[in-house]
Coordinates of C-alpha atoms and ligand atoms in Angstrom, one line a residue:
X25 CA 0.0 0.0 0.0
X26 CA 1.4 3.9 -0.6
X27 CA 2.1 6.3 1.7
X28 CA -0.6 7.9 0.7
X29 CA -3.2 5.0 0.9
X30 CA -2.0 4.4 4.4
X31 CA -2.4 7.9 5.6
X32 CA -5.8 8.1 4.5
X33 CA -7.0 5.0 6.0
X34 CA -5.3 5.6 9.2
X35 CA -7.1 8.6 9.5
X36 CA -10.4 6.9 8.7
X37 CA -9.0 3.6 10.8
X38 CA -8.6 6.4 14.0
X39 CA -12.4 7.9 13.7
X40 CA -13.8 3.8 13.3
X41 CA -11.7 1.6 15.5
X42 CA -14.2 -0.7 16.1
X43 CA -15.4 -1.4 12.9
X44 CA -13.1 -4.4 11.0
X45 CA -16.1 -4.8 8.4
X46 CA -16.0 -1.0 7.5
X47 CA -12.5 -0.9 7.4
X48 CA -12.0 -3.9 5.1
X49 CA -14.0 -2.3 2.5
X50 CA -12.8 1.0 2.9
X51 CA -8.8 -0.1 2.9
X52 CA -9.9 -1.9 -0.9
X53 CA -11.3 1.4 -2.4
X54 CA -8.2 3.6 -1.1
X55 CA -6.1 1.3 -2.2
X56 CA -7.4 1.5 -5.8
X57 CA -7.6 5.6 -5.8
X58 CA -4.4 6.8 -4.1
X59 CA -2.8 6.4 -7.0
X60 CA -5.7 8.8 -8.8
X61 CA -5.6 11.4 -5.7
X62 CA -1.5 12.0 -6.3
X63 CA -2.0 12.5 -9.6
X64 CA -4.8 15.2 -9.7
X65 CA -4.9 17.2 -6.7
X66 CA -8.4 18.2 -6.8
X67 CA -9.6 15.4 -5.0
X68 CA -7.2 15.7 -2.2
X69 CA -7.7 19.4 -1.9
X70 CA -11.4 18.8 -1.4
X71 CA -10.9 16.4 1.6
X72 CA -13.0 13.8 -0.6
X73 CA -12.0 10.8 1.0
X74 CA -13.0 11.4 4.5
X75 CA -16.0 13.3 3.2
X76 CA -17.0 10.1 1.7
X77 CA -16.3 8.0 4.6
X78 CA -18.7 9.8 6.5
X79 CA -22.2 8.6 6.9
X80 CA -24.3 11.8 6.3
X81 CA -26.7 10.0 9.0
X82 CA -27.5 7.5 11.1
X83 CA -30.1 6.2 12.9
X84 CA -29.8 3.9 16.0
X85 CA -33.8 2.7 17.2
X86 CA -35.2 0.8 20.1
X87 CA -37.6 -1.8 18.3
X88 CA -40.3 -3.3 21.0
X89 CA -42.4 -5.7 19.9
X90 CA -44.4 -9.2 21.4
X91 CA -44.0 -12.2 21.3
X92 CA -46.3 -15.2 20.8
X93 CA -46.0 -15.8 24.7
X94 CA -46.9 -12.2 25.3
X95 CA -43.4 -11.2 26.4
X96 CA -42.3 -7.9 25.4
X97 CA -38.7 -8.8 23.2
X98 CA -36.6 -5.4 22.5
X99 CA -33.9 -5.4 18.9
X100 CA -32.0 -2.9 17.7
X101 CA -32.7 -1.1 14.4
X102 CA -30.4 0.7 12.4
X103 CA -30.1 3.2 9.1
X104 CA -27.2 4.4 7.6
X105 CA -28.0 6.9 5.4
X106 CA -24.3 6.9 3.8
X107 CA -24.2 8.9 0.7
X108 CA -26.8 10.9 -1.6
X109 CA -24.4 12.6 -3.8
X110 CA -26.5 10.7 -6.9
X111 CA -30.0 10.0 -5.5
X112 CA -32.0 9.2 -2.6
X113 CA -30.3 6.8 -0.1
X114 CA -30.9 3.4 -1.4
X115 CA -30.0 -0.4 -0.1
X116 CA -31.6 -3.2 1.8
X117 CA -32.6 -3.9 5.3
X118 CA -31.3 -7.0 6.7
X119 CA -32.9 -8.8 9.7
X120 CA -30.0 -11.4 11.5
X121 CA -28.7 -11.5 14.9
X122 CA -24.8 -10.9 13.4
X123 CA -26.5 -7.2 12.3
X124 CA -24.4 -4.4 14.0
X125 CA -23.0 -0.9 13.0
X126 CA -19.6 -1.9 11.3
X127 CA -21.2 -4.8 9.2
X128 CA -24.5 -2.2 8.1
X129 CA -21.4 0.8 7.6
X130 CA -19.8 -1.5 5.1
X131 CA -22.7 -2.7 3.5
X132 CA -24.2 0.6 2.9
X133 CA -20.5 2.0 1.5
X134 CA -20.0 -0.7 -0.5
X135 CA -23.4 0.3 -1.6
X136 CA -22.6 4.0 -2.8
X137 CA -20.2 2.4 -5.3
X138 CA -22.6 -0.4 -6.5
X139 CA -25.8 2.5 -6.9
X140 CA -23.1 4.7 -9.1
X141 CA -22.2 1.7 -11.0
X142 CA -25.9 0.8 -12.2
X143 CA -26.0 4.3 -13.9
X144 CA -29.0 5.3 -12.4
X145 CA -29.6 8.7 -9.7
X146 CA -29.3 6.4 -6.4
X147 CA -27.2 7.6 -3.6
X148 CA -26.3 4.9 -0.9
X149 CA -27.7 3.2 2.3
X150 CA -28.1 0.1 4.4
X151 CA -29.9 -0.9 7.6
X152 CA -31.6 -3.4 9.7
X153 CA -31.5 -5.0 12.9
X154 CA -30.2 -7.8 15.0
X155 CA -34.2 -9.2 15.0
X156 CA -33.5 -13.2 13.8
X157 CA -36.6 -14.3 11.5
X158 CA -35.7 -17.9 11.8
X159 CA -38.4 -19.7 13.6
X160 CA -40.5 -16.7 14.5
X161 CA -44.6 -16.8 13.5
X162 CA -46.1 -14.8 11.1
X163 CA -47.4 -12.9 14.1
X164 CA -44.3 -12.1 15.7
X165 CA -42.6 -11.2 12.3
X166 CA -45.0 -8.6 11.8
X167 CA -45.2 -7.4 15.4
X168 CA -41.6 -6.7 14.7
X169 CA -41.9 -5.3 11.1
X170 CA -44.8 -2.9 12.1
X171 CA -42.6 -1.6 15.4
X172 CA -39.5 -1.5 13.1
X173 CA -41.4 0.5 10.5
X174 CA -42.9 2.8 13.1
X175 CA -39.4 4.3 13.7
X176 CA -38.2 4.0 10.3
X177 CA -40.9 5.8 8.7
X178 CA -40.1 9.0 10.3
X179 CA -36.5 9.1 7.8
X180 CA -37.3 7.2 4.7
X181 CA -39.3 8.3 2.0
X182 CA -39.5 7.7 -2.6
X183 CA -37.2 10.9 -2.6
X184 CA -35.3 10.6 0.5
X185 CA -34.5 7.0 1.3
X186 CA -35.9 3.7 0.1
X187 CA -35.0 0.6 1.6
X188 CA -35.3 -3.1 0.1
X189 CA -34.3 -6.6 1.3
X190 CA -31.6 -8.8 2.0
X191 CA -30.2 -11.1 4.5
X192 CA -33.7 -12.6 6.0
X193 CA -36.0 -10.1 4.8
X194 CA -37.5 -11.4 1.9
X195 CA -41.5 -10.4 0.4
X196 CA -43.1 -11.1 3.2
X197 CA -41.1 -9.0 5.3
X198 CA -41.4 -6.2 2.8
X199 CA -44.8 -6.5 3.2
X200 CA -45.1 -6.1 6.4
X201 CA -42.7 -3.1 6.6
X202 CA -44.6 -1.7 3.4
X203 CA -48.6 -1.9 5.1
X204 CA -46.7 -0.2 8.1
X205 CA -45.7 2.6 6.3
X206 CA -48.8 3.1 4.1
X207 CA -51.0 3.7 7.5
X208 CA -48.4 6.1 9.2
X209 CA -48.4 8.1 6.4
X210 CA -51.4 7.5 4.7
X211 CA -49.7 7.7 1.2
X212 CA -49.6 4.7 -1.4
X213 CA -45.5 5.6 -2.6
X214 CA -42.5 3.9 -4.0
X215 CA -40.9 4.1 -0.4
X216 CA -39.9 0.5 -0.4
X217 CA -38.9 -1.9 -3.3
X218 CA -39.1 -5.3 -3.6
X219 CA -42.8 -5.2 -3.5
X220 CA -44.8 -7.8 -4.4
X221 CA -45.9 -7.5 -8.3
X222 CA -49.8 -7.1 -7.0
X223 CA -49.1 -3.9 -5.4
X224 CA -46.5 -2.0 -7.3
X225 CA -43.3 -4.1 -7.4
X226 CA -41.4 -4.5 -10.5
X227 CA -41.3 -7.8 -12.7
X228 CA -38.2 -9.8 -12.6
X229 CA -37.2 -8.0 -9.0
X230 CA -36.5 -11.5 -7.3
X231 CA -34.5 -12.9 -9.4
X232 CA -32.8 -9.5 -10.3
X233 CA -29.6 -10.4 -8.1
X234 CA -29.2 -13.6 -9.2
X235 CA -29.8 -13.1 -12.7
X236 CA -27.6 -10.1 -13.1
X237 CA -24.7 -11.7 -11.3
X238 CA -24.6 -14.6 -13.8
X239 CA -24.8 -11.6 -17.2
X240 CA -22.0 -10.2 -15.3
X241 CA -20.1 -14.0 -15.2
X242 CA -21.0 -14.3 -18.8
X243 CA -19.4 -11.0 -19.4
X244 CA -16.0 -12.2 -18.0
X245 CA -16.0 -15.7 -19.6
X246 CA -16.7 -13.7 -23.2
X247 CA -13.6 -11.8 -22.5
X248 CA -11.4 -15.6 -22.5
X249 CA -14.2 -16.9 -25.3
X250 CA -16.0 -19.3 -22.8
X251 CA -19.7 -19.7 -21.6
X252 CA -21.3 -21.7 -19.3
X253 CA -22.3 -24.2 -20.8
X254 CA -21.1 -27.9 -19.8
X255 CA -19.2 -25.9 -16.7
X256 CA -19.2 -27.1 -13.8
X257 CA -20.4 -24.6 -10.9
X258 CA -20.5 -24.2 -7.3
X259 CA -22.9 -21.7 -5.6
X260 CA -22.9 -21.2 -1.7
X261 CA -26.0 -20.0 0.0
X262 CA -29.5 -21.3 -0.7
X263 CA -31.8 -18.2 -0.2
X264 CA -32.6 -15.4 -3.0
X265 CA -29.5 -14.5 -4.6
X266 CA -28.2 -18.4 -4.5
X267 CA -31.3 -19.7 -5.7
X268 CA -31.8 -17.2 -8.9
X269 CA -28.2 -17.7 -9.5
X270 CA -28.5 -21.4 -9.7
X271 CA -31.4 -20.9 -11.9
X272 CA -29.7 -18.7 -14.8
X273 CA -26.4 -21.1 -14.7
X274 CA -28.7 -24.6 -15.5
X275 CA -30.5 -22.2 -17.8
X276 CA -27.4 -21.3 -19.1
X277 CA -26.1 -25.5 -19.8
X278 CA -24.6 -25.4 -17.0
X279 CA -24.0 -28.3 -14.3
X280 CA -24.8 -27.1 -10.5
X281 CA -23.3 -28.9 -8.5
X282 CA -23.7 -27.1 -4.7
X283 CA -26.1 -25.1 -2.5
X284 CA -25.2 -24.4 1.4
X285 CA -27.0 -22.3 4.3
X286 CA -25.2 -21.4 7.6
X287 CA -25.5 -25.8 8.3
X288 CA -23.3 -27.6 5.7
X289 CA -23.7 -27.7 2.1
X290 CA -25.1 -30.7 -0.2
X291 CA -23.1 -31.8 -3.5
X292 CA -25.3 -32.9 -6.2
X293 CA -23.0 -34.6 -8.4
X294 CA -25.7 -35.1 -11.4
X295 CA -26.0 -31.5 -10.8
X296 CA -29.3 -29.3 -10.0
X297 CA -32.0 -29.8 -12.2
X298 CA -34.9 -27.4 -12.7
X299 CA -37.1 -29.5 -11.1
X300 CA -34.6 -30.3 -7.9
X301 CA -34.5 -26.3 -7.9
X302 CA -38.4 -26.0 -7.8
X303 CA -38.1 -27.9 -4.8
X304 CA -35.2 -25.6 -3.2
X305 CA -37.9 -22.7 -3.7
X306 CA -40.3 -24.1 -1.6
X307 CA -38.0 -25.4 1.4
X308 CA -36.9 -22.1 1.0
X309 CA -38.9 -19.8 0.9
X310 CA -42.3 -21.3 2.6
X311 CA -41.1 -24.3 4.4
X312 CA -38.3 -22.5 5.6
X313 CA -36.2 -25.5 6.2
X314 CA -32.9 -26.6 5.9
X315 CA -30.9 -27.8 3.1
X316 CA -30.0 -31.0 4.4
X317 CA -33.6 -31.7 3.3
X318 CA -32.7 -31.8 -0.5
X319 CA -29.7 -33.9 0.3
X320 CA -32.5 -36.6 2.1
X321 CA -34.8 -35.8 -0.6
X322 CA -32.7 -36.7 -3.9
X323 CA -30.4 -39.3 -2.1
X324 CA -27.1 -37.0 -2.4
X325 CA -24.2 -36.0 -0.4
X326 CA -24.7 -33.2 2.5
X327 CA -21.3 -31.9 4.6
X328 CA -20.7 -29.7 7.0
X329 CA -18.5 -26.9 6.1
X330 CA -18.1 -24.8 3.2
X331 CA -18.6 -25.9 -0.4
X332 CA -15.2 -24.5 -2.1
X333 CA -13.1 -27.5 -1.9
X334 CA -15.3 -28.8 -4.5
X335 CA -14.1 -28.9 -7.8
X336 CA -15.5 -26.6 -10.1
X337 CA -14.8 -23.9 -13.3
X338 CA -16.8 -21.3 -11.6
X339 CA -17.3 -20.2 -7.9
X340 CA -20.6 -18.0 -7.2
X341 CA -20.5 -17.1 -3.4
X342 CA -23.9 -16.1 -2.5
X343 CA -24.3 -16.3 1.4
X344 CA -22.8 -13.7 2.8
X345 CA -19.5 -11.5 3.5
X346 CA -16.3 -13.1 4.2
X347 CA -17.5 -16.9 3.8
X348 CA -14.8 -17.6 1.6
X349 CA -10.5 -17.0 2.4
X350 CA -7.3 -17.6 1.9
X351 CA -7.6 -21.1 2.1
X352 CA -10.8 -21.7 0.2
X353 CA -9.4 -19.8 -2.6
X354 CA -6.3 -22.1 -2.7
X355 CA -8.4 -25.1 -2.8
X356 CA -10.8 -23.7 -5.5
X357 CA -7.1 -22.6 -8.0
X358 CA -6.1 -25.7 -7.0
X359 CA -8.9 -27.9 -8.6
X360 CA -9.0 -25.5 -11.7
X361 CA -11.9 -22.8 -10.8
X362 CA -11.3 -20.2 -13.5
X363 CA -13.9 -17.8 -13.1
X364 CA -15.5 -16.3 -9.7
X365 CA -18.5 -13.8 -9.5
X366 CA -20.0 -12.6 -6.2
X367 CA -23.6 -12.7 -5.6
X368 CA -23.1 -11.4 -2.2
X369 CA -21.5 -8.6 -0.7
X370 CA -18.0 -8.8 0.5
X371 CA -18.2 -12.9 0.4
X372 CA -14.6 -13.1 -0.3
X373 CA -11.5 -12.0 2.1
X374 CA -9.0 -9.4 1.0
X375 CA -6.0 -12.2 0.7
X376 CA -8.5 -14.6 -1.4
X377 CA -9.2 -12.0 -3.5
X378 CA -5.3 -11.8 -4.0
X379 CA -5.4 -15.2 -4.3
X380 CA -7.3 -15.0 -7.5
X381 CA -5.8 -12.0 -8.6
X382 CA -2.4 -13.2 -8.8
X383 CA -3.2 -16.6 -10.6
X384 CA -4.8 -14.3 -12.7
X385 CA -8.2 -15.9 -13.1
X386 CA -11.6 -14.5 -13.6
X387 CA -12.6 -12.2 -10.3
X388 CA -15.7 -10.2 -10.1
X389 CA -16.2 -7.9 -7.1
X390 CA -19.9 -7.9 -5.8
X391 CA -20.1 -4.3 -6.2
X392 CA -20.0 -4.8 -9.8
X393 CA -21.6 -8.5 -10.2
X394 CA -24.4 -8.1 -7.9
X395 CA -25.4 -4.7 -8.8
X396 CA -29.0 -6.1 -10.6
X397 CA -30.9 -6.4 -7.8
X398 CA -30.0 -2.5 -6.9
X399 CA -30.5 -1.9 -10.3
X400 CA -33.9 -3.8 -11.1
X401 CA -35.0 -1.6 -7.5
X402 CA -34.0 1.3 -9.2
X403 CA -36.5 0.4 -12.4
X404 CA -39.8 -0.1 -9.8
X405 CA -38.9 3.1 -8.2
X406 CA -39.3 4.5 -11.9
X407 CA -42.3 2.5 -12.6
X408 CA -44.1 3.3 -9.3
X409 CA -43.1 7.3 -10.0
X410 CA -45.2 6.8 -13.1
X411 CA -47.6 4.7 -12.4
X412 CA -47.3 1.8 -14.7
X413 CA -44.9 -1.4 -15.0
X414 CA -42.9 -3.2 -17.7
X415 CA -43.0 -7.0 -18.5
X416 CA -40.8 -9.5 -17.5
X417 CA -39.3 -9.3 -20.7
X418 CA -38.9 -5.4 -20.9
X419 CA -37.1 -5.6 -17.3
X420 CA -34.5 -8.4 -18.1
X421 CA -33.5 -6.6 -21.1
X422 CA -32.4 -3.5 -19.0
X423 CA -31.4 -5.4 -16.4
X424 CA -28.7 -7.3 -19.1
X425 CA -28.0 -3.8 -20.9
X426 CA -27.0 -2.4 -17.0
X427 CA -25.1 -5.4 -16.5
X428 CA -23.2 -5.0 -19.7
X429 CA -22.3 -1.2 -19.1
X430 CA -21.2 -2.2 -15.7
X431 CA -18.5 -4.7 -17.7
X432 CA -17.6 -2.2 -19.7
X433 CA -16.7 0.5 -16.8
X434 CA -14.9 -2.2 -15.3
X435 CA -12.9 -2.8 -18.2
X436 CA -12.1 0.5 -19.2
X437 CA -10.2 1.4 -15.7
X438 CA -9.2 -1.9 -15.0
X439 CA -8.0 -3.4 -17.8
X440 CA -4.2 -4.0 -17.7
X441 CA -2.4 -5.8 -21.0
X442 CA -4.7 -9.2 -20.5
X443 CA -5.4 -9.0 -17.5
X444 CA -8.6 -7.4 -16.1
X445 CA -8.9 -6.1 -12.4
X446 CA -12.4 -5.9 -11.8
X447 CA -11.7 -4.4 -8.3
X448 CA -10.0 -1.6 -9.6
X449 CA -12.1 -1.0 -12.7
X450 CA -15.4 -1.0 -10.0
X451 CA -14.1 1.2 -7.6
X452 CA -12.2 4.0 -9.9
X453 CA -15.2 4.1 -12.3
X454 CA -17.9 4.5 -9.1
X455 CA -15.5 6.7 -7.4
X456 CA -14.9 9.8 -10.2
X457 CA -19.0 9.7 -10.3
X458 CA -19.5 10.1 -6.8
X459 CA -16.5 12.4 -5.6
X460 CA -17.3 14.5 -8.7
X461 CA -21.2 14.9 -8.2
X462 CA -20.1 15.6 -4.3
X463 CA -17.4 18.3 -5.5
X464 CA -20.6 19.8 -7.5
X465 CA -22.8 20.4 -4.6
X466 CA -20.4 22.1 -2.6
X467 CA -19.2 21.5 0.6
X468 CA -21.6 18.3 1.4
Ligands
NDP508 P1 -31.2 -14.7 2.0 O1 -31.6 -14.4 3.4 O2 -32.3 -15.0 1.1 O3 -30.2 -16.0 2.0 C1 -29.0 -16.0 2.7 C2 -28.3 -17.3 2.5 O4 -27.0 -17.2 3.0 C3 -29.0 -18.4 3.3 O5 -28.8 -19.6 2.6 C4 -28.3 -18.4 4.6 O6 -28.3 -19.6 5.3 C5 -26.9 -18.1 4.1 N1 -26.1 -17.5 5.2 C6 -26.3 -16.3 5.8 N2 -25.4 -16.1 6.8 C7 -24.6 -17.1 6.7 C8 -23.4 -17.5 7.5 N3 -22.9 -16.7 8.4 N4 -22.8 -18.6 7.1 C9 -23.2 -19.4 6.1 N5 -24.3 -19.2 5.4 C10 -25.0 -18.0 5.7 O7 -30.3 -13.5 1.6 P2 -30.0 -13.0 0.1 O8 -29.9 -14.2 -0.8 O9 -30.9 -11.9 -0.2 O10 -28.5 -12.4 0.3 C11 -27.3 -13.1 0.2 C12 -26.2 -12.2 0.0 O11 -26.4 -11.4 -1.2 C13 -25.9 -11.2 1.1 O12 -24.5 -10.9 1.2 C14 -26.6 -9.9 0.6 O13 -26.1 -8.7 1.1 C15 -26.3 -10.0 -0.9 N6 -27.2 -9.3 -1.8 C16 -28.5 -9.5 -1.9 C17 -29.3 -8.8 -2.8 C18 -30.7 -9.1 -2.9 O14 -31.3 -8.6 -3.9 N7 -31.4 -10.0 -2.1 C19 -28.7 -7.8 -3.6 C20 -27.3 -7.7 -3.5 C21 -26.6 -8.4 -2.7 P3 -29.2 -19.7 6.7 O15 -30.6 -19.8 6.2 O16 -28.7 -21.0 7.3 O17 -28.9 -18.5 7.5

């Protein structure tokens, strides 16, 4: 690292030092602009990096709610309102009991760089609370969405801040939050995304993440004249972004081989058929079980563990940040994976990302790869704004023209004789949008 890059982050390291999650993906964007701040002064001279290090707000809530045996149970809610330099604050909520400042600070910067990557006016934010949605009733889930919302309502808004999903809140946690909202403010807006098609949401929203991450894989593989078909992949996590992922790569001819959750992983060795995949919806998403289940279910192999000692040709982490290091990336180089794209944020360790970096294989960032879902949330906030929505159809081509554009920023500052560095290409692209919109509005 310069001398440069370390000054900077020791100043932002001094203001956060309990924060390892923030600082991890702060220390990768410095990295990647020092070299742009000592050649044109402009950006050092307006203070930009610890003006963008900053959140512009946030919001630290007592959420009481009741449980099914008439206790009263008390969370924490958060809202980092991070950086509206392009748009109105925009990112997920996420409901798990590993929720806490530093993890929601990275999430929502990472975010900023991600919203400016789509190409379309979103600034960027993150929240959500320690709450656990595993094994709670309907009844308690929405005791807690309505008391979550009744806090959160008073700083969101479709031209302030409008939150989505993520990690364990999924539609029927949207719609919760959503009725909330509508009766404290007696309004029917685009304050949330991720709404249920019936009642304003967008077409092609869940699979949005998913999807786009494997357009963004395809994007990478064109650049070394390969597709997906007859590869073999292995995807971690079994919930949205997982399970759309899977979908798009079978779609695509190729063989799934993996799905895990926070209990093991199975390995399908005849790979993931649409039909085993029908069934991964359900346990999913309304049995809520575990996927063990599919392992008893079609008679295959379930560990404990990670899947990336699996051999594979591409790696699709989607289950959540830093579930993959130094020594999963070794494995995974060592048994040939040439290609890794992130469906989740931060899923990959700073020396794994080396890792694949110095063998020189295929390594896309999640700001970058994982971008649709942001992107598709961006396109219902434009449909609910004028009152009408596209087709499936209409939605997916966007989605794939957004996912190409964010290739090609990515190339253009990243690209290096052969060799393409994603990370750079993400965060220098994102970063002359953002530090030059900020450097427009004045002293922000
Ligand atoms: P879901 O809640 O639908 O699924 C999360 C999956 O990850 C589950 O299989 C879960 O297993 C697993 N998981 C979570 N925590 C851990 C852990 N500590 N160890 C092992 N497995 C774990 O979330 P999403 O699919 O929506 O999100 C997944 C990732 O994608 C996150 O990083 C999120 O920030 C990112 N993302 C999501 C977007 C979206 O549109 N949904 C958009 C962009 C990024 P278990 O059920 O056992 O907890």
């Amino acid at each position: 690292m310069s001398k440069l890059a370390n000054e900077l982050l020791n100043q932002v390291r001094k203001k956060n030092p309990n924060e390892p999650e923030f600082l991890q993906a702060v220390e990768e964007v410095i990295e990647n602009i020092a070299p742009l701040l000592e050649n044109d002064t402009t950006y050092l001279e307006s203070n930009i990096v610890e003006r963008l290090t900053e959140p512009e707000r946030t919001i630290i809530f007592k959420v009481p709610w009741i449980d099914d045996n008439n206790r009263i149970q008390v969370n924490r809610g958060f809202r980092v309102q991070f950086n509206s330099a392009i748009g109105p604050y925009k990112g997920g909520l996420r409901f798990h009991p590993s929720v806490n400042l530093s993890i929601l600070k990275f999430l929502a910067f990472e975010q900023i760089f991600k919203n400016a990557l789509t190409g379309l006016p979103i600034g960027g934010g993150k929240g959500g609370s320690d709450f656990d949605p595993k094994a709670k009733s309907d009844r308690e889930i929405m005791s807690f969405c309505q008391s979550f919302m009744n806090e959160l309502s008073k700083y969101i808004g479709p031209n302030t801040d409008v939150p989505a999903g993520d990690i364990g809140v999924g539609s029927k946690e949207i719609g919760y939050l959503f009725g909330q909202y509508k009766r404290l403010k007696n309004e029917f807006t685009g304050a949330i995304t991720g709404k249920a098609f019936n009642w304003g949401g967008s077409n092609l929203r869940p699979e949005a993440t998913g999807y786009g991450n494997v357009y963004f894989a395809q994007h990478m593989l064109k650049t070394k004249k390969e597709t997906f078909k007859d590869k073999t992949v292995v995807i971690s996590g079994s919930g949205n972004v997982a399970q759309y992922s899977c979908k798009k790569a079978i779609e695509l001819g190729a063989k799934v081989v993996t799905l895990s959750d926070s209990s093991g992983f199975i390995y399908d060795k005849d790979g993931i058929t649409k039909e085993k995949l029908q069934f991964v919806f359900y346990l999913k998403n309304e049995k809520k079980g575990r996927i063990k289940d599919y392992a008893d279910k079609f008679n295959c192999q379930f560990f404990e563990g990670k899947p990336w000692g699996t051999s594979c040709d591409i790696a699709l982490p989607c289950a959540t940040q830093n579930e993959l290091d130094k020594n999963d990336a070794k494995e995974l180089l060592k048994n040939g994976c040439m290609c890794v794209s992130e469906g989740a944020n931060m899923p990959c360790s700073p020396d794994a990302i080396t890792a694949f970096q110095n063998a020189k294989i295929l390594y896309a960032p999640g700001k970058a790869s994982n971008a649709g879902g942001v992107a598709t949330s961006a396109l219902e906030m434009s449909q609910n704004s004028l009152r009408m929505s596209w087709s499936s159809k209409e939605v997916d081509e966007k989605l794939k023209l957004i996912m190409s554009q964010i290739h090609d920023a990515c190339v253009k500052y990243g690209k290096n004789g052969d060799f393409i560095d994603y990370v750079k290409g993400a965060n220098i692209a994102a970063f002359y949008k953002i530090a030059d919109s900020m450097i427009d509005q004045g002293v922000v």
